[in-house]
Structures are given as C-alpha cells and as structure tokens.
mmCIF file of C-alpha atoms and ligand atoms in Angstrom:
data_model
loop_
_atom_site.group_PDB
_atom_site.id
_atom_site.type_symbol
_atom_site.label_atom_id
_atom_site.label_comp_id
_atom_site.label_asym_id
_atom_site.label_seq_id
_atom_site.Cartn_x
_atom_site.Cartn_y
_atom_site.Cartn_z
ATOM 1 C CA MET P 1251 -0.895 -10.018 -0.705
ATOM 2 C CA ILE P 1252 -1.988 -6.886 -2.501
ATOM 3 C CA ARG P 1253 -5.399 -5.426 -1.807
ATOM 4 C CA ALA P 1254 -6.913 -3.108 -4.417
ATOM 5 C CA THR P 1255 -10.031 -0.993 -3.948
ATOM 6 C CA ILE P 1256 -11.902 -0.149 -7.122
ATOM 7 C CA ILE P 1257 -14.795 2.300 -7.382
ATOM 8 C CA PHE P 1258 -17.227 1.765 -10.261
ATOM 9 C CA GLY P 1259 -19.817 4.157 -11.680
ATOM 10 C CA SER P 1260 -19.904 7.919 -12.105
ATOM 11 C CA GLY P 1261 -22.110 8.485 -9.035
ATOM 12 C CA ALA P 1262 -19.665 6.705 -6.771
ATOM 13 C CA VAL P 1263 -16.551 8.163 -8.386
ATOM 14 C CA ASN P 1264 -17.903 11.724 -8.216
ATOM 15 C CA LYS P 1265 -18.855 11.295 -4.576
ATOM 16 C CA TYR P 1266 -15.366 10.013 -3.807
ATOM 17 C CA ASP P 1267 -13.773 12.926 -5.703
ATOM 18 C CA GLU P 1268 -15.840 15.405 -3.667
ATOM 19 C CA THR P 1269 -15.372 13.972 -0.202
ATOM 20 C CA GLY P 1270 -12.205 11.848 -0.295
ATOM 21 C CA ILE P 1271 -14.156 9.239 1.648
ATOM 22 C CA ILE P 1272 -14.927 5.845 0.158
ATOM 23 C CA PRO P 1273 -18.728 5.777 -0.185
ATOM 24 C CA LYS P 1274 -20.832 2.866 1.046
ATOM 25 C CA ASP P 1275 -22.479 0.704 -1.602
ATOM 26 C CA GLU P 1276 -26.019 1.542 -0.482
ATOM 27 C CA ASP P 1277 -25.537 5.350 -0.697
ATOM 28 C CA ILE P 1278 -24.372 5.496 -4.255
ATOM 29 C CA ASP P 1279 -24.982 4.870 -7.887
ATOM 30 C CA GLY P 1280 -22.226 2.359 -8.524
ATOM 31 C CA CYS P 1281 -20.292 -0.118 -6.433
ATOM 32 C CA ILE P 1282 -17.069 -0.639 -4.521
ATOM 33 C CA ASP P 1283 -15.023 -3.743 -5.033
ATOM 34 C CA VAL P 1284 -12.081 -4.881 -2.910
ATOM 35 C CA VAL P 1285 -9.946 -7.593 -4.495
ATOM 36 C CA GLU P 1286 -6.813 -9.350 -3.254
ATOM 37 C CA PHE P 1287 -3.904 -10.656 -5.307
ATOM 38 C CA ARG P 1288 -0.911 -12.776 -4.448
ATOM 39 C CA THR P 1289 1.468 -11.045 -6.872
ATOM 40 C CA GLU P 1290 1.915 -7.670 -8.599
ATOM 41 C CA ALA P 1291 1.667 -9.390 -11.987
ATOM 42 C CA LYS P 1292 -1.800 -10.708 -11.155
ATOM 43 C CA MET P 1293 -2.937 -7.287 -10.010
ATOM 44 C CA ARG P 1294 -1.650 -5.661 -13.209
ATOM 45 C CA ALA P 1295 -3.447 -8.249 -15.326
ATOM 46 C CA TYR P 1296 -6.685 -7.567 -13.436
ATOM 47 C CA CYS P 1297 -6.372 -3.789 -13.824
ATOM 48 C CA LYS P 1298 -5.668 -4.173 -17.527
ATOM 49 C CA GLY P 1299 -8.788 -6.318 -17.794
ATOM 50 C CA LEU P 1300 -10.790 -3.576 -16.078
ATOM 51 C CA CYS P 1301 -9.626 -0.960 -18.567
ATOM 52 C CA ASP P 1302 -10.476 -3.229 -21.479
ATOM 53 C CA ALA P 1303 -13.842 -4.360 -20.124
ATOM 54 C CA ASP P 1304 -15.395 -0.965 -19.480
ATOM 55 C CA GLY P 1305 -19.213 -1.046 -19.068
ATOM 56 C CA TRP P 1306 -19.157 1.513 -16.265
ATOM 57 C CA GLU P 1307 -18.949 5.116 -17.266
ATOM 58 C CA LYS P 1308 -16.252 5.774 -14.695
ATOM 59 C CA VAL P 1309 -13.877 3.479 -12.827
ATOM 60 C CA ILE P 1310 -11.021 4.406 -10.500
ATOM 61 C CA SER P 1311 -8.668 2.156 -8.587
ATOM 62 C CA LEU P 1312 -7.110 3.483 -5.397
ATOM 63 C CA ASP P 1313 -3.479 2.869 -4.508
ATOM 64 C CA PRO P 1314 -3.077 -0.801 -3.647
ATOM 65 C CA VAL P 1315 -2.326 -1.813 -0.062
ATOM 66 C CA TYR P 1316 0.173 -4.570 0.672
ATOM 67 C CA THR P 1317 -0.484 -7.185 3.344
ATOM 68 C CA GLN P 1318 1.424 -10.301 4.419
ATOM 69 C CA THR P 1319 1.334 -13.105 1.857
ATOM 70 C CA PRO P 1320 1.129 -16.564 3.451
ATOM 71 C CA ASP P 1321 3.972 -18.987 2.611
ATOM 72 C CA CYS P 1322 3.193 -21.964 0.386
ATOM 73 C CA ASP P 1323 4.703 -25.398 1.170
ATOM 74 C CA THR P 1324 7.910 -24.645 -0.726
ATOM 75 C CA CYS P 1325 8.514 -20.932 0.063
ATOM 76 C CA ASP P 1326 10.858 -21.880 2.906
ATOM 77 C CA HIS P 1327 12.886 -24.186 0.703
ATOM 78 C CA TRP P 1328 13.315 -21.485 -1.973
ATOM 79 C CA ARG P 1329 14.150 -18.843 0.621
ATOM 80 C CA GLY P 1330 17.124 -20.992 1.656
ATOM 81 C CA PHE P 1331 18.032 -21.788 -1.932
ATOM 82 C CA PHE P 1332 18.129 -18.090 -2.936
ATOM 83 C CA SER P 1333 19.586 -16.791 0.352
ATOM 84 C CA ASP P 1334 22.815 -15.479 -1.205
ATOM 85 C CA LYS P 1335 21.033 -13.645 -4.046
ATOM 86 C CA GLU P 1336 20.955 -9.852 -4.076
ATOM 87 C CA GLY P 1337 17.652 -8.078 -4.731
ATOM 88 C CA SER P 1338 14.146 -9.473 -4.591
ATOM 89 C CA VAL P 1339 13.525 -13.116 -5.453
ATOM 90 C CA TYR P 1340 10.176 -14.801 -5.844
ATOM 91 C CA CYS P 1341 8.973 -18.301 -4.987
ATOM 92 C CA PRO P 1342 8.854 -20.233 -8.287
ATOM 93 C CA ASP P 1343 5.811 -22.182 -7.075
ATOM 94 C CA CYS P 1344 3.457 -19.510 -5.714
ATOM 95 C CA GLY P 1345 5.000 -16.198 -6.826
ATOM 96 C CA LYS P 1346 5.445 -14.792 -3.289
ATOM 97 C CA ARG P 1347 8.240 -12.250 -2.931
ATOM 98 C CA LEU P 1348 10.567 -14.074 -0.552
ATOM 99 C CA ASP P 1349 11.996 -10.909 1.072
ATOM 100 C CA GLU P 1350 8.559 -9.359 1.530
ATOM 101 C CA PRO P 1351 8.728 -6.551 4.134
ATOM 102 C CA CYS P 1352 6.514 -6.653 7.259
ATOM 103 C CA PHE P 1353 3.678 -4.478 5.998
ATOM 104 C CA GLU P 1354 1.230 -2.889 8.429
ATOM 105 C CA VAL P 1355 -2.088 -1.313 7.440
ATOM 106 C CA VAL P 1356 -3.275 2.046 8.828
ATOM 107 C CA THR P 1357 -6.936 3.012 8.322
ATOM 108 C CA LEU P 1358 -8.196 6.584 8.088
ATOM 109 C CA ASN P 1359 -11.476 7.830 6.541
ATOM 110 C CA GLY P 1360 -12.260 4.320 5.330
ATOM 111 C CA HIS P 1361 -8.997 4.268 3.354
ATOM 112 C CA GLU P 1362 -6.215 1.836 3.995
ATOM 113 C CA PHE P 1363 -2.570 2.882 3.800
ATOM 114 C CA ASN P 1364 0.640 0.948 4.247
ATOM 115 C CA ALA P 1365 3.104 1.570 7.032
ATOM 116 C CA ARG P 1366 6.170 -0.374 8.111
ATOM 117 C CA THR P 1367 8.906 -0.216 10.678
ATOM 118 C CA LEU P 1368 12.469 -0.121 9.385
ATOM 119 C CA ASN P 1369 14.717 -2.876 10.606
ATOM 120 C CA VAL P 1370 18.135 -1.445 9.737
ATOM 121 C CA GLU P 1371 21.216 -0.444 11.682
ATOM 122 C CA GLY P 1372 21.845 3.252 12.389
ATOM 123 C CA GLU P 1373 19.655 6.220 13.221
ATOM 124 C CA LEU P 1374 16.689 5.061 11.116
ATOM 125 C CA LYS P 1375 16.412 1.803 13.074
ATOM 126 C CA GLY P 1376 12.848 1.369 14.312
ATOM 127 C CA SER P 1377 11.495 4.373 12.356
ATOM 128 C CA ARG P 1378 7.910 3.989 11.212
ATOM 129 C CA ILE P 1379 7.390 4.893 7.555
ATOM 130 C CA SER P 1380 4.198 5.465 5.581
ATOM 131 C CA THR P 1381 3.131 6.903 2.239
ATOM 132 C CA GLU P 1382 2.597 10.420 0.913
ATOM 133 C CA THR P 1383 -1.016 9.485 0.152
ATOM 134 C CA LEU P 1384 -1.618 9.079 3.897
ATOM 135 C CA ASN P 1385 0.233 12.331 4.608
ATOM 136 C CA ASP P 1386 -1.985 14.155 2.080
ATOM 137 C CA MET P 1387 -5.115 12.990 3.866
ATOM 138 C CA LEU P 1388 -4.091 14.062 7.385
ATOM 139 C CA LEU P 1389 -4.617 17.802 7.008
ATOM 140 C CA ASP P 1390 -7.532 19.892 5.763
ATOM 141 C CA ASP P 1391 -7.250 22.928 3.470
ATOM 142 C CA GLU P 1392 -6.354 25.172 6.426
ATOM 143 C CA GLY P 1393 -3.514 22.897 7.477
ATOM 144 C CA ASP P 1394 -5.313 21.505 10.547
ATOM 145 C CA TYR P 1395 -5.636 17.796 11.264
ATOM 146 C CA ILE P 1396 -8.900 16.408 9.901
ATOM 147 C CA SER P 1397 -9.478 14.566 13.186
ATOM 148 C CA GLU P 1398 -7.901 13.620 16.491
ATOM 149 C CA GLU P 1399 -7.307 10.191 14.970
ATOM 150 C CA ALA P 1400 -5.290 11.794 12.153
ATOM 151 C CA ARG P 1401 -3.111 13.619 14.688
ATOM 152 C CA GLN P 1402 -2.443 10.391 16.565
ATOM 153 C CA VAL P 1403 -1.523 8.554 13.369
ATOM 154 C CA ASP P 1404 0.864 11.351 12.347
ATOM 155 C CA GLU P 1405 2.660 11.164 15.696
ATOM 156 C CA THR P 1406 3.651 7.555 15.034
ATOM 157 C CA ILE P 1407 5.060 8.141 11.531
ATOM 158 C CA LYS P 1408 8.542 9.543 11.024
ATOM 159 C CA PHE P 1409 8.748 9.757 7.205
ATOM 160 C CA TYR P 1410 6.223 9.676 4.361
ATOM 161 C CA VAL P 1411 7.615 8.281 1.105
ATOM 162 C CA PRO P 1412 6.140 8.117 -2.418
ATOM 163 C CA VAL P 1413 3.758 5.193 -2.644
ATOM 164 C CA ASP P 1414 5.981 3.263 -5.084
ATOM 165 C CA LYS P 1415 8.850 3.261 -2.537
ATOM 166 C CA ILE P 1416 6.952 1.601 0.317
ATOM 167 C CA THR P 1417 7.671 -1.868 -1.091
ATOM 168 C CA LEU P 1418 11.480 -1.451 -1.236
ATOM 169 C CA PRO P 1419 13.611 -3.765 0.904
ATOM 170 C CA ASP P 1420 14.567 -2.177 4.277
ATOM 171 C CA SER P 1421 18.110 -1.228 3.267
ATOM 172 C CA GLN P 1422 17.008 0.427 0.006
ATOM 173 C CA LEU P 1423 14.163 2.289 1.701
ATOM 174 C CA ALA P 1424 16.580 3.590 4.358
ATOM 175 C CA ALA P 1425 18.992 4.699 1.615
ATOM 176 C CA TYR P 1426 16.157 6.492 -0.213
ATOM 177 C CA ILE P 1427 15.207 8.378 2.966
ATOM 178 C CA ASN P 1428 18.805 9.317 3.698
ATOM 179 C CA GLN P 1429 19.290 10.663 0.176
ATOM 180 C CA ASN P 1430 15.973 12.439 -0.331
ATOM 181 C CA MET P 1431 14.306 13.311 2.941
ATOM 182 C CA LYS P 1432 16.900 14.839 5.253
HETATM 183 ZN ZN1 ZN U 599 5.767 -20.240 -2.295
#
C-alpha cells in the first residue's frame, strides 16, 4: 500500500514549512489528510485530482510511504504464473506489485519514512536502507542530532538513498548503492 500525507491550507502549510513537524488539526488553519492507495497509478490519479480541484490556497503532499499490500485471492496464482519474468510484474486482478519489497516504516517528528533490509548475497546482505528525506531530518543546522531518538535511528541505517530508489527490487537497489554510494 502507499500512504500519502497531504497538508491543506496556508496556515497549516506555513507552520509545516517553519517547523518541519506535521501540525495537529486542532492547532492550525487547515487540515491534514492521510490517504492509502493500493497502487501507484491510483495515488497519481488522486494527486492529479487534488491539483485540479484546488479550493485551498495552499496544498502540499509529503513523500509517500510504502507499506505491505495484502494479497488478493489470485495474487499467489499470478506470482507463480509470472515467476520467470524479469522486472516488476503486477497482479492483473488487484494491481499489487508481486515482487513488492518488505517495507518498514520509521517514525520521527510525526513523519513516516520507509526503511528496508536488503536480502542479497555479498557485503550488503542484511544492510538497512532508508531515504535521504529521513537523513535530512536527523541533524539540526549545527550538525547535531535533533534528538536522542534521531541518533538511535541513524545507528540502524547503513545507507540513505534518494526517495525514488527505495522501491527498487533488492538486487537493483544493491547495484545502485554499489555504483553510487561507495
Ligand atoms: Zn492480487
């Protein structure tokens, strides 16, 4: 599943821009909406709808967070059927990506970020990976951790990748790290 957090209204957006913390509905002029989608296509359609609809002076959507999508009755059948295919394949009945990685969710400052543990052979085996957006939030302007919690999170993460890479299959994510981050 894909979870998107959207902040509506200039009061709420400005407060978020200032503090980096997602404001609570009752403190702000605006509102926060968290919506879940089964597929990327559905999320894109929703975001396009938001842009077209307008009505709020300001709207921002935060980076989406990926969570496990439950199998439908036929996912297993299609997984077998497509097992010799290279690249990502999707269940024709429910749209689930059949090689979906095991996404974890890390929370800091009210934000959610994705993390995952690489299941590949070689030195990256078992490495925990997260996103640059999490890395950017860990430190303050002086380069100190924003909290003890932030320090503890950082200790568990070996590499921070651009947010659009966190959904790659294990082997491609490992290849990206080997080529770009060593
Ligand atoms: Zn399915």
